[in-house]
PDB file of N, CA and C in Angstrom:
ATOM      1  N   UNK M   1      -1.562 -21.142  12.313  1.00  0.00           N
ATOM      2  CA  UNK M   1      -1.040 -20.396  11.167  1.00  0.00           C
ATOM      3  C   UNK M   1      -1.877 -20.713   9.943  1.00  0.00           C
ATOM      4  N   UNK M   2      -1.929 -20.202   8.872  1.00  0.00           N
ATOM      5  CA  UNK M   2      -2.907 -20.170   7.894  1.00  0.00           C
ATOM      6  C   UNK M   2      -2.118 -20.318   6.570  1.00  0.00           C
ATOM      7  N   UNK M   3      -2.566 -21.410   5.863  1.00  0.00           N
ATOM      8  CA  UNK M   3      -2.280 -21.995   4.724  1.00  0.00           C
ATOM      9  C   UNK M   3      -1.560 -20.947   3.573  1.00  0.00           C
ATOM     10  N   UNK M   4      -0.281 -21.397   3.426  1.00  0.00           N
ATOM     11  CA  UNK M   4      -0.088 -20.108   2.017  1.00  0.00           C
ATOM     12  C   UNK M   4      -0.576 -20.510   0.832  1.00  0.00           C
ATOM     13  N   UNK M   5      -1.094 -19.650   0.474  1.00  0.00           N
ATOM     14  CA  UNK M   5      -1.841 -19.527  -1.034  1.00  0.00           C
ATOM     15  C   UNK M   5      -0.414 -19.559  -2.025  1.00  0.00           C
ATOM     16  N   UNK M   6       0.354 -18.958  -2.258  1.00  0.00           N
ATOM     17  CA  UNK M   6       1.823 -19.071  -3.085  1.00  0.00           C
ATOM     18  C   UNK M   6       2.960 -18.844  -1.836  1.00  0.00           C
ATOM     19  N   UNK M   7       4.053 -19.521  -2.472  1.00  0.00           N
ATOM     20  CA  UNK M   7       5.181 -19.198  -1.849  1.00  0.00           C
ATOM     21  C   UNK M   7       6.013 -18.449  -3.482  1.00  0.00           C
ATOM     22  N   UNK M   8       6.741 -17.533  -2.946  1.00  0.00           N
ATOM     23  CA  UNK M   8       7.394 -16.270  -3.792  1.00  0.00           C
ATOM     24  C   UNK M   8       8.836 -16.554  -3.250  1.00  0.00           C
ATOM     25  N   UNK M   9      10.103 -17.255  -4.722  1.00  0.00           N
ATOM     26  CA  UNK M   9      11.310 -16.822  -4.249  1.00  0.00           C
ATOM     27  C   UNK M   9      11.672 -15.597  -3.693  1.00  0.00           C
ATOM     28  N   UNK M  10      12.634 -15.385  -2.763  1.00  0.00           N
ATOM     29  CA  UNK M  10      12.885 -13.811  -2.370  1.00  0.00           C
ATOM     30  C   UNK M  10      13.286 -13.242  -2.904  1.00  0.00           C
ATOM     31  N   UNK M  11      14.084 -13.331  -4.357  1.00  0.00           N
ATOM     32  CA  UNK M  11      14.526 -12.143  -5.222  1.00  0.00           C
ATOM     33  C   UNK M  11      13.092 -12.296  -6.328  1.00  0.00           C
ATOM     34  N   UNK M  12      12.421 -12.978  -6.656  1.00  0.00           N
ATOM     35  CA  UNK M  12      11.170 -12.562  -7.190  1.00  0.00           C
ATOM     36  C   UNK M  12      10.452 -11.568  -6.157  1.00  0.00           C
ATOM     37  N   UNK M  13      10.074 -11.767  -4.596  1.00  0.00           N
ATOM     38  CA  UNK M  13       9.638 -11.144  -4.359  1.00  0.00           C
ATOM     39  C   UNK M  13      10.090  -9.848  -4.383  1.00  0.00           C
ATOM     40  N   UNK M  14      11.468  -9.743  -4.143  1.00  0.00           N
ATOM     41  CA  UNK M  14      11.864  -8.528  -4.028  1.00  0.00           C
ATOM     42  C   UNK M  14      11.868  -7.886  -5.537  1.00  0.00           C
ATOM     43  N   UNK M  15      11.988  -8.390  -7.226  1.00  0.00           N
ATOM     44  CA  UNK M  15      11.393  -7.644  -8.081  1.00  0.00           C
ATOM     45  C   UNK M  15       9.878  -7.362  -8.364  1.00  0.00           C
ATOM     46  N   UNK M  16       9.643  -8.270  -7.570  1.00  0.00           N
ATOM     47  CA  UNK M  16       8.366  -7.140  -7.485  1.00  0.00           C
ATOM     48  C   UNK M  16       8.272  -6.331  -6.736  1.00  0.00           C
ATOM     49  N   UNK M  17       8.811  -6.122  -5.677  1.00  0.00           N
ATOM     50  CA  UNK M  17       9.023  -5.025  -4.508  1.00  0.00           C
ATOM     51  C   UNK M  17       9.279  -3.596  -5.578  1.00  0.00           C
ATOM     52  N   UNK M  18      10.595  -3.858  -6.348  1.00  0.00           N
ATOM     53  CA  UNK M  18      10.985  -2.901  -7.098  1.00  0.00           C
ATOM     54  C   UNK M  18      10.189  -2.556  -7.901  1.00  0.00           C
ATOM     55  N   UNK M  19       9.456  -3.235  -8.751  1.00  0.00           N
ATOM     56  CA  UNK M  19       8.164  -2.816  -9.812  1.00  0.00           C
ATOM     57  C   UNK M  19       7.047  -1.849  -8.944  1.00  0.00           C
ATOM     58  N   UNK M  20       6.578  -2.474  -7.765  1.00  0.00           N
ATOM     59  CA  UNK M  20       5.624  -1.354  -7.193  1.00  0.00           C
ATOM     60  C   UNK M  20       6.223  -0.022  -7.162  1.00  0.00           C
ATOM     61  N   UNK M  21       7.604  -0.091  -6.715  1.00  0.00           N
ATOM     62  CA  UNK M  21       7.795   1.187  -6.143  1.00  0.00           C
ATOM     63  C   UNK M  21       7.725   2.316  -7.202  1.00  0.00           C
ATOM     64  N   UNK M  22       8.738   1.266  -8.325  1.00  0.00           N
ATOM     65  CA  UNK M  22       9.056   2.095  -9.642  1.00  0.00           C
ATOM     66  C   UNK M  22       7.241   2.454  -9.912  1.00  0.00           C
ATOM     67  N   UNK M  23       6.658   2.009 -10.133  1.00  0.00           N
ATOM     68  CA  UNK M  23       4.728   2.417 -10.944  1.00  0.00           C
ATOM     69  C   UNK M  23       4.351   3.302  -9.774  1.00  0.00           C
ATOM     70  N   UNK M  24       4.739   2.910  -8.607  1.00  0.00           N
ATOM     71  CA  UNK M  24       4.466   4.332  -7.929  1.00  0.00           C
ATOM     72  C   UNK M  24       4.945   5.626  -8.028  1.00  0.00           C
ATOM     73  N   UNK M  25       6.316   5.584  -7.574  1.00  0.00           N
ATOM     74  CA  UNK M  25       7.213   6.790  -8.516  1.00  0.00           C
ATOM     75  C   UNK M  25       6.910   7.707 -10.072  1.00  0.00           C
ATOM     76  N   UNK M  26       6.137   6.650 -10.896  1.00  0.00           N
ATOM     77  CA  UNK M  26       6.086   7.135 -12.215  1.00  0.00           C
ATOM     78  C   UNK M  26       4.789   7.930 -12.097  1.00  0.00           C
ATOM     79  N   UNK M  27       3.529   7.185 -11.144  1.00  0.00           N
ATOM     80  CA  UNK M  27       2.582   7.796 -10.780  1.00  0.00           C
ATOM     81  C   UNK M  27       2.544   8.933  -9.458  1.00  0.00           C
ATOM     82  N   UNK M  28       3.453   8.733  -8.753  1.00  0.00           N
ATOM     83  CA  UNK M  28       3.498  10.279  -8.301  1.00  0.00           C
ATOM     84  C   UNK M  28       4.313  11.545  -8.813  1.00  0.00           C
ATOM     85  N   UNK M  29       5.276  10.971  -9.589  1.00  0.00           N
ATOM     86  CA  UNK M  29       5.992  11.750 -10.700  1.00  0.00           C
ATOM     87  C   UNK M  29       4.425  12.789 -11.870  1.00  0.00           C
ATOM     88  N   UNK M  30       3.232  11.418 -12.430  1.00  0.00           N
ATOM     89  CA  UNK M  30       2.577  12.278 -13.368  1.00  0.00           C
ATOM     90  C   UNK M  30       1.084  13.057 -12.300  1.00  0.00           C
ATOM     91  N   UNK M  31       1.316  12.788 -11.301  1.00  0.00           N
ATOM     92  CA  UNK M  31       0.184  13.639 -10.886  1.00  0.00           C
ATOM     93  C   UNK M  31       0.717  14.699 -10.557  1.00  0.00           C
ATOM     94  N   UNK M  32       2.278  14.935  -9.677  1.00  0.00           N
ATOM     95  CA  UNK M  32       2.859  15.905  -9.645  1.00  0.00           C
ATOM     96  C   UNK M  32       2.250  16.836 -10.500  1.00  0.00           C
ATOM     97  N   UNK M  33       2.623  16.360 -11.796  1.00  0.00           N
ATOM     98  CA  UNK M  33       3.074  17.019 -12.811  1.00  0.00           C
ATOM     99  C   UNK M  33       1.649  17.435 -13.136  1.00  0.00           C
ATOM    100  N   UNK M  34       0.546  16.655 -13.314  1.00  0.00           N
ATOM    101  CA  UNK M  34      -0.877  17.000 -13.842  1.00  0.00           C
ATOM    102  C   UNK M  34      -1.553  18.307 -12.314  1.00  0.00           C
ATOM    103  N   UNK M  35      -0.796  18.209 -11.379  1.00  0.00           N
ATOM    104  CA  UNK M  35      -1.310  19.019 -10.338  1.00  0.00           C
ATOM    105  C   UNK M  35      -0.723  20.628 -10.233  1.00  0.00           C
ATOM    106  N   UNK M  36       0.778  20.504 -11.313  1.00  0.00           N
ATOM    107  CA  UNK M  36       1.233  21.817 -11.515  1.00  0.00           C
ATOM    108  C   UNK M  36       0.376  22.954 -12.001  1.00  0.00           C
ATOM    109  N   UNK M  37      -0.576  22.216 -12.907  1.00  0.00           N
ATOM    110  CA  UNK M  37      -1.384  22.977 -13.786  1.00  0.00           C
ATOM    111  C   UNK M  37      -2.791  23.612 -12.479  1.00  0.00           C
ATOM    112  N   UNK M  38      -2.765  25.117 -12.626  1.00  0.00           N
ATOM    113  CA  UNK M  38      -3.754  25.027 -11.685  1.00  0.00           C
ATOM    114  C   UNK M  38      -5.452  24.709 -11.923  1.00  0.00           C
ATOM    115  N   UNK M  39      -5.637  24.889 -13.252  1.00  0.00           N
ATOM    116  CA  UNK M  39      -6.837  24.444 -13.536  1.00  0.00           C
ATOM    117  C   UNK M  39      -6.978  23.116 -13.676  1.00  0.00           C
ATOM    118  N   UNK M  40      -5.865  21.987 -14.013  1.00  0.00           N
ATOM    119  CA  UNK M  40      -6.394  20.860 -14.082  1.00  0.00           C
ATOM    120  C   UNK M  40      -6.725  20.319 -12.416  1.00  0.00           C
ATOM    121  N   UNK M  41      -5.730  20.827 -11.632  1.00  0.00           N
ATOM    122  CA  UNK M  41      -5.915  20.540 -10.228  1.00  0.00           C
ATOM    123  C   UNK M  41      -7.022  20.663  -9.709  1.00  0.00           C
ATOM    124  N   UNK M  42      -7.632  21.981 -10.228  1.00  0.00           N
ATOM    125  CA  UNK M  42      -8.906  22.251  -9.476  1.00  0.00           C
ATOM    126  C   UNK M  42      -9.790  21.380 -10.177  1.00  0.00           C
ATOM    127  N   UNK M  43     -10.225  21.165 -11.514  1.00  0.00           N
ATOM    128  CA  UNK M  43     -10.957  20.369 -11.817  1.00  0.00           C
ATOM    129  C   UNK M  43     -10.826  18.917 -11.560  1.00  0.00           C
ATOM    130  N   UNK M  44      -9.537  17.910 -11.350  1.00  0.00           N
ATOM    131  CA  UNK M  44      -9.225  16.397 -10.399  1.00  0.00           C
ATOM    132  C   UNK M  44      -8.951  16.712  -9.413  1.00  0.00           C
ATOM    133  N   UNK M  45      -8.934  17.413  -8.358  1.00  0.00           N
ATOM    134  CA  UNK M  45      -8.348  17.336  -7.207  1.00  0.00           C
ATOM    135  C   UNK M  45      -8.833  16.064  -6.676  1.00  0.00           C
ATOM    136  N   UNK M  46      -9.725  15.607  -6.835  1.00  0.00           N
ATOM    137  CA  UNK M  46      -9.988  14.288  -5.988  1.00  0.00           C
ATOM    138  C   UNK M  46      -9.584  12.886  -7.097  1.00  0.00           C
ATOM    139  N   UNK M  47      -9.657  13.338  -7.924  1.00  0.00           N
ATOM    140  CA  UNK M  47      -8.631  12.292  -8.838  1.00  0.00           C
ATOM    141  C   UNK M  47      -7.411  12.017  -8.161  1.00  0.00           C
ATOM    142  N   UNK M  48      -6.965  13.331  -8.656  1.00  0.00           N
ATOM    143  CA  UNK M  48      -5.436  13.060  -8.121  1.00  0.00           C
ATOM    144  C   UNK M  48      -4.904  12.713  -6.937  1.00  0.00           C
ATOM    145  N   UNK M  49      -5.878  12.799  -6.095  1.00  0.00           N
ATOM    146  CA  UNK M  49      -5.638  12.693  -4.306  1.00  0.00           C
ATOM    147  C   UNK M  49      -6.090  10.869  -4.479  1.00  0.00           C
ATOM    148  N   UNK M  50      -6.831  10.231  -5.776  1.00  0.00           N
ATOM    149  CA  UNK M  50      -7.115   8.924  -5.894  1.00  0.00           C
ATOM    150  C   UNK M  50      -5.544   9.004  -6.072  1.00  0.00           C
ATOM    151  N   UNK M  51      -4.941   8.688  -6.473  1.00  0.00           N
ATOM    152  CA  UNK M  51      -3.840   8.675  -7.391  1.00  0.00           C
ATOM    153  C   UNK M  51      -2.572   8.443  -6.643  1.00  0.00           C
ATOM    154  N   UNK M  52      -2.588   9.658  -5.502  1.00  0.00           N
ATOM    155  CA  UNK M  52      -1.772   9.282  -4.390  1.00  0.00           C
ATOM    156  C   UNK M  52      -1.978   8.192  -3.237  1.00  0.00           C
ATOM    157  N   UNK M  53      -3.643   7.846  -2.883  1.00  0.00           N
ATOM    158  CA  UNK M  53      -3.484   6.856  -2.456  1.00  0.00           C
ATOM    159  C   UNK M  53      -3.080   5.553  -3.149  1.00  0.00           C
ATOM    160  N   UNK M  54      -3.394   5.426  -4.220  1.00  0.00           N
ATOM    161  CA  UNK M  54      -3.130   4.004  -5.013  1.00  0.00           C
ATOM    162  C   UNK M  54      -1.619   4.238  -4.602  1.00  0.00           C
ATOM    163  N   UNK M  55      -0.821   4.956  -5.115  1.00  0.00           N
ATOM    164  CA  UNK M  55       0.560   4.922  -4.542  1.00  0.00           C
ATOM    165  C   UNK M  55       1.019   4.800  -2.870  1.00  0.00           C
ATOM    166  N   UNK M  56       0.423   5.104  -1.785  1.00  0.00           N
ATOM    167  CA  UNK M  56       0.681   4.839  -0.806  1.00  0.00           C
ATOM    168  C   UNK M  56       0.286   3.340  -0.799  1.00  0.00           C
ATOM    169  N   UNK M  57      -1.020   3.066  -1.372  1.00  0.00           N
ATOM    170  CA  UNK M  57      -1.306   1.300  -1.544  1.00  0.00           C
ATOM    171  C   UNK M  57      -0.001   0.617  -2.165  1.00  0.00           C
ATOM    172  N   UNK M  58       0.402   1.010  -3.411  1.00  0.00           N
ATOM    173  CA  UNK M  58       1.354   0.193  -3.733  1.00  0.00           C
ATOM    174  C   UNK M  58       2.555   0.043  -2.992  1.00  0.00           C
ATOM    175  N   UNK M  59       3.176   1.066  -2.452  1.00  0.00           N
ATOM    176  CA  UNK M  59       4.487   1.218  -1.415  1.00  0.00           C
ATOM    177  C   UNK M  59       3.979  -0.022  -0.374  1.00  0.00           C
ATOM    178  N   UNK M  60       2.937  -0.188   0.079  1.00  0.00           N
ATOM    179  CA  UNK M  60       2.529  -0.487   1.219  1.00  0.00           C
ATOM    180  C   UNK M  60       2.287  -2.170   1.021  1.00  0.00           C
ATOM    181  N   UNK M  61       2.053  -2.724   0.082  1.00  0.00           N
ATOM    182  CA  UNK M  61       1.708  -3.726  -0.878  1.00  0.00           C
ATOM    183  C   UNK M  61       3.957  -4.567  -0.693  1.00  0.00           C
ATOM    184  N   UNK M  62       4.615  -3.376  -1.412  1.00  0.00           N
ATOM    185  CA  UNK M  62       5.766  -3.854  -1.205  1.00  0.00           C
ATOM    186  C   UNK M  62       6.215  -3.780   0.099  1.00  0.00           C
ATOM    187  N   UNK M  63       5.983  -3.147   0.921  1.00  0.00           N
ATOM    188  CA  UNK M  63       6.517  -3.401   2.176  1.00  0.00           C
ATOM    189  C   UNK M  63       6.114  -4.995   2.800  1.00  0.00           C
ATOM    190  N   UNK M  64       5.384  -4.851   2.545  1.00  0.00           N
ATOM    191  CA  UNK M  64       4.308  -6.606   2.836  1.00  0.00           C
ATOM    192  C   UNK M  64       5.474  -7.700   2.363  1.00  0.00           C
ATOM    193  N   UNK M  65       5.379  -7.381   0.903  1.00  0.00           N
ATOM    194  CA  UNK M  65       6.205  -8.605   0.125  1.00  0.00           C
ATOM    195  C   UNK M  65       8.033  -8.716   0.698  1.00  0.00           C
ATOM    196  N   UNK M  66       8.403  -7.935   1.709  1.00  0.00           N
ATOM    197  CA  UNK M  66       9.526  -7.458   1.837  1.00  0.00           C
ATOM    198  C   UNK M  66       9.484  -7.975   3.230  1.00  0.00           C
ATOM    199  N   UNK M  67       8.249  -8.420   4.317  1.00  0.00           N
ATOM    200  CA  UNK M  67       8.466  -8.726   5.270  1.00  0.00           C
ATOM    201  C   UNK M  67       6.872  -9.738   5.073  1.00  0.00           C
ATOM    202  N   UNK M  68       6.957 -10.448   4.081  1.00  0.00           N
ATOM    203  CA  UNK M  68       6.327 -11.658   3.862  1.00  0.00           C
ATOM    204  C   UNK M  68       6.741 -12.736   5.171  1.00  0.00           C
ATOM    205  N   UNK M  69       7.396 -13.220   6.004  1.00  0.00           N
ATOM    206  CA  UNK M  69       7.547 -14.032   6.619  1.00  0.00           C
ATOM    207  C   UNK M  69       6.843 -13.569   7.875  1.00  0.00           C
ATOM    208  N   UNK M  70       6.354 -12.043   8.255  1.00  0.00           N
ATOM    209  CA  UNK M  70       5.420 -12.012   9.526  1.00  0.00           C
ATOM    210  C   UNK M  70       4.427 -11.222   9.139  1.00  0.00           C
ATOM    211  N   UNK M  71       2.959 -11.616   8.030  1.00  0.00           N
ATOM    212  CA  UNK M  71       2.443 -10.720   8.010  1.00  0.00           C
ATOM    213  C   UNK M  71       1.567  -9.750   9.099  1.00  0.00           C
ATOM    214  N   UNK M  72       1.600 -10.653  10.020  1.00  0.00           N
ATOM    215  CA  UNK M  72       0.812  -9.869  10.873  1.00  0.00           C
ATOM    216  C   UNK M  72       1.633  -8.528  11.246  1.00  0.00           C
ATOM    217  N   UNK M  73       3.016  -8.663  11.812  1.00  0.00           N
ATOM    218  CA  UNK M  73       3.790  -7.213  11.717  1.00  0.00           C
ATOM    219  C   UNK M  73       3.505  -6.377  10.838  1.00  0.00           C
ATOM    220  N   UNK M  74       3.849  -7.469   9.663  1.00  0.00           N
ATOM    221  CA  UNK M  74       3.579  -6.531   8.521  1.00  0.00           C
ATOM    222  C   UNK M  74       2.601  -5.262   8.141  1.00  0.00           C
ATOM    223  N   UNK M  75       1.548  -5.938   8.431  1.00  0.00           N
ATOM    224  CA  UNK M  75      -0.028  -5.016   8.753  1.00  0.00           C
ATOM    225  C   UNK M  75      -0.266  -4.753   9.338  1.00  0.00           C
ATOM    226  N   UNK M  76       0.605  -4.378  10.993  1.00  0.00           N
ATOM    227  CA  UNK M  76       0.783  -3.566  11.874  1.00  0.00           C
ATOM    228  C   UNK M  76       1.099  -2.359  11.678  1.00  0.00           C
ATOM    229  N   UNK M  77       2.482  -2.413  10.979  1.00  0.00           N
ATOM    230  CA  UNK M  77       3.077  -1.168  10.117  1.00  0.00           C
ATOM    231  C   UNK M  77       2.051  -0.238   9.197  1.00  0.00           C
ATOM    232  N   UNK M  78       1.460  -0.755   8.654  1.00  0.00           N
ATOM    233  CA  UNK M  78       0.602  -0.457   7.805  1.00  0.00           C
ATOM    234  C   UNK M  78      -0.140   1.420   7.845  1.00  0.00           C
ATOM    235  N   UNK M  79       0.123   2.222   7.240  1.00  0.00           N
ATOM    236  CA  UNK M  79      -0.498   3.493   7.940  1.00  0.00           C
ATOM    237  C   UNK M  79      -1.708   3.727   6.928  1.00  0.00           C
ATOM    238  N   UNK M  80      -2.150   2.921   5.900  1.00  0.00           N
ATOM    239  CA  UNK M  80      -3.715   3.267   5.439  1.00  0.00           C
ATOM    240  C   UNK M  80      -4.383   2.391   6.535  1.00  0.00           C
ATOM    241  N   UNK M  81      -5.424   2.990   7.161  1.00  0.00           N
ATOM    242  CA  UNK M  81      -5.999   2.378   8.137  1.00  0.00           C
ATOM    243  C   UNK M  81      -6.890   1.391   7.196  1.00  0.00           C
ATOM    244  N   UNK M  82      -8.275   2.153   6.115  1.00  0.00           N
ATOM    245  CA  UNK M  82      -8.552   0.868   5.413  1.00  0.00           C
ATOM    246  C   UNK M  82      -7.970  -0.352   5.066  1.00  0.00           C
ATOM    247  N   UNK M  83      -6.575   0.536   4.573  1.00  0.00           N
ATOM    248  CA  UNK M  83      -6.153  -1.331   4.368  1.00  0.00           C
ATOM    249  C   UNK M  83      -5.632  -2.087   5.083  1.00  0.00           C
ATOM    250  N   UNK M  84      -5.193  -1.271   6.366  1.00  0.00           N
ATOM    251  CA  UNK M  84      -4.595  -2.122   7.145  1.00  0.00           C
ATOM    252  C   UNK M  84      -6.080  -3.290   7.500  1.00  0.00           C
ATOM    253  N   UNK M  85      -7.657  -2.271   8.392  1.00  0.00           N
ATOM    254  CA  UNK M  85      -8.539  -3.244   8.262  1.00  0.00           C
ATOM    255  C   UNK M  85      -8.801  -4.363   7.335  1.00  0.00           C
ATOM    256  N   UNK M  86      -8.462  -3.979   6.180  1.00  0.00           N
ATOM    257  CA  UNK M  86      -8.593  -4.903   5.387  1.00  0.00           C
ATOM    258  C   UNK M  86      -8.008  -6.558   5.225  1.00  0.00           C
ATOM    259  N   UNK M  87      -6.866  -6.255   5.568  1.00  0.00           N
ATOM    260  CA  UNK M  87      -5.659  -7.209   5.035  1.00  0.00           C
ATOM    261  C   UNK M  87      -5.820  -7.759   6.520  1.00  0.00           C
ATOM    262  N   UNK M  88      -6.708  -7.130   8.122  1.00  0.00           N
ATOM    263  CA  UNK M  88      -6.162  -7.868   9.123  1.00  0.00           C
ATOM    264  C   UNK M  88      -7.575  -8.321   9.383  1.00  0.00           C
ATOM    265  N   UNK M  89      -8.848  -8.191   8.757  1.00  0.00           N
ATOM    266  CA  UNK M  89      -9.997  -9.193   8.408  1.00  0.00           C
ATOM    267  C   UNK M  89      -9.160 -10.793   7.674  1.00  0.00           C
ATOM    268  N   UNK M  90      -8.788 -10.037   6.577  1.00  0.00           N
ATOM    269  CA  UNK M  90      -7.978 -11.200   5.874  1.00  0.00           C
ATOM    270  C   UNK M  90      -7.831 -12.295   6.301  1.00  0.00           C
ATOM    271  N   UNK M  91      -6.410 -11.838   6.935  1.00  0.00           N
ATOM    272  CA  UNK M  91      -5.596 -12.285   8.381  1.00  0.00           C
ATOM    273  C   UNK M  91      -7.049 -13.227   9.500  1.00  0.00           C
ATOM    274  N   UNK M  92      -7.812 -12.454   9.324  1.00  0.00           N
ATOM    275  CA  UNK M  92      -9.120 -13.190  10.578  1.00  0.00           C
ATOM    276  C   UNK M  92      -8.360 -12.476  11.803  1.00  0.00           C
ATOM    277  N   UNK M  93      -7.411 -11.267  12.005  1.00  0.00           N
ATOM    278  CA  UNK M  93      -7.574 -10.900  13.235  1.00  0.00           C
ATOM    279  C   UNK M  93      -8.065  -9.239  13.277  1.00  0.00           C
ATOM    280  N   UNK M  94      -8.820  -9.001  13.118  1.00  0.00           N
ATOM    281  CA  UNK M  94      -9.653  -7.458  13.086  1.00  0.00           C
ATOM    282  C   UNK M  94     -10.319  -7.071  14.479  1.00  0.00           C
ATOM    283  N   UNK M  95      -9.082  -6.526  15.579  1.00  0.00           N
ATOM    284  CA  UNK M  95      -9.834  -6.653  16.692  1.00  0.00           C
ATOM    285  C   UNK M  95      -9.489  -5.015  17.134  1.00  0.00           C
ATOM    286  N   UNK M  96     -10.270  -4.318  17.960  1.00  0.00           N
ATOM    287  CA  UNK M  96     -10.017  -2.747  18.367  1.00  0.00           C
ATOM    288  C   UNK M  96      -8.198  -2.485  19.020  1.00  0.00           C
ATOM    289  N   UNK M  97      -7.953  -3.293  19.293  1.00  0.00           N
ATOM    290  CA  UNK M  97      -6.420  -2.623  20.148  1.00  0.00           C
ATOM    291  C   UNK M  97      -6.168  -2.515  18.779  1.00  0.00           C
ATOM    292  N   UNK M  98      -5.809  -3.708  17.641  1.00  0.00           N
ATOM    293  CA  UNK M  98      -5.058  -3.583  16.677  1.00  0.00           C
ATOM    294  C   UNK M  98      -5.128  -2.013  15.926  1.00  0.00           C
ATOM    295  N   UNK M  99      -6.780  -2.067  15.419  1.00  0.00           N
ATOM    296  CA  UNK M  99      -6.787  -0.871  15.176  1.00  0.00           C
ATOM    297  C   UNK M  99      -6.383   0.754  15.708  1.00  0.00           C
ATOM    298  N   UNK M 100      -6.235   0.745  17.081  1.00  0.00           N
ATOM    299  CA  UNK M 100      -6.001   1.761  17.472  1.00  0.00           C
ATOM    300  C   UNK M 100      -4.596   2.033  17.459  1.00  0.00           C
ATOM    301  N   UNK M 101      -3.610   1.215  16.871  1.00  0.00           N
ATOM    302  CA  UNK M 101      -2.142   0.937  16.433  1.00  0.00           C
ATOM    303  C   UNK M 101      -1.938   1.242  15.412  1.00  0.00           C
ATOM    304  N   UNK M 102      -3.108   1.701  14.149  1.00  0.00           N
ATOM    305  CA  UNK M 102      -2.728   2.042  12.857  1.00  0.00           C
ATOM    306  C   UNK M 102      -2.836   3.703  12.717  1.00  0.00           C
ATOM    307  N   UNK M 103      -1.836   4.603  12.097  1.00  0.00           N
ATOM    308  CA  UNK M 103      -1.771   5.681  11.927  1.00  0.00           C
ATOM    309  C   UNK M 103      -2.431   5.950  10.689  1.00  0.00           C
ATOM    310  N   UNK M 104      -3.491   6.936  10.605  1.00  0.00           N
ATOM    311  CA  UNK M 104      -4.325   7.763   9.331  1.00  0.00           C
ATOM    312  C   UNK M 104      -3.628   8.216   9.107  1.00  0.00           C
TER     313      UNK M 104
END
């Protein structure tokens, strides 16, 4: 098993659980809203498609902190495949079955 860097009470972790979700919400709430417009859409569309991933990152970030006691599950679950690679380099286990377990 591998050394924890912090240990997080569980109702700290879990306000921060709530803070991601809420900055996600607020940020898929204003791209919504910046994507209503059809010219701004067409001119960010790839902004805004940034925008939604940072929000699937953050949801995904709290799911972690919410099942902190197995991360490896944790980043099983995971459906950004980058980050799932990411976080299971981390981890030191980045091997092909795993990957073929993560949904794009």
């Amino acid at each position: 098993m591998s050394q924890d860097i912090i240990s997080l009470p569980r109702a700290y972790a879990e306000a921060l659980v709530a803070e991601l979700t809420r900055a996600s919400v607020m940020l898929g709430d204003l791209a919504w809203e910046l994507g209503g417009d059809p010219d701004t859409l067409r001119r960010h569309m790839d902004s805004l498609q940034q925008v939604d991933h940072i929000t699937q990152i953050q949801l995904a970030v709290a799911d972690l902190l919410r099942d902190a006691d197995d991360p490896d599950a944790a980043v099983s679950r995971i459906t950004l495949e980058d980050m799932a690679v990411r976080l299971r380099d981390a981890l030191g286990g980045s091997d092909q079955n795993a990957l073929d377990t993560v949904t794009p």
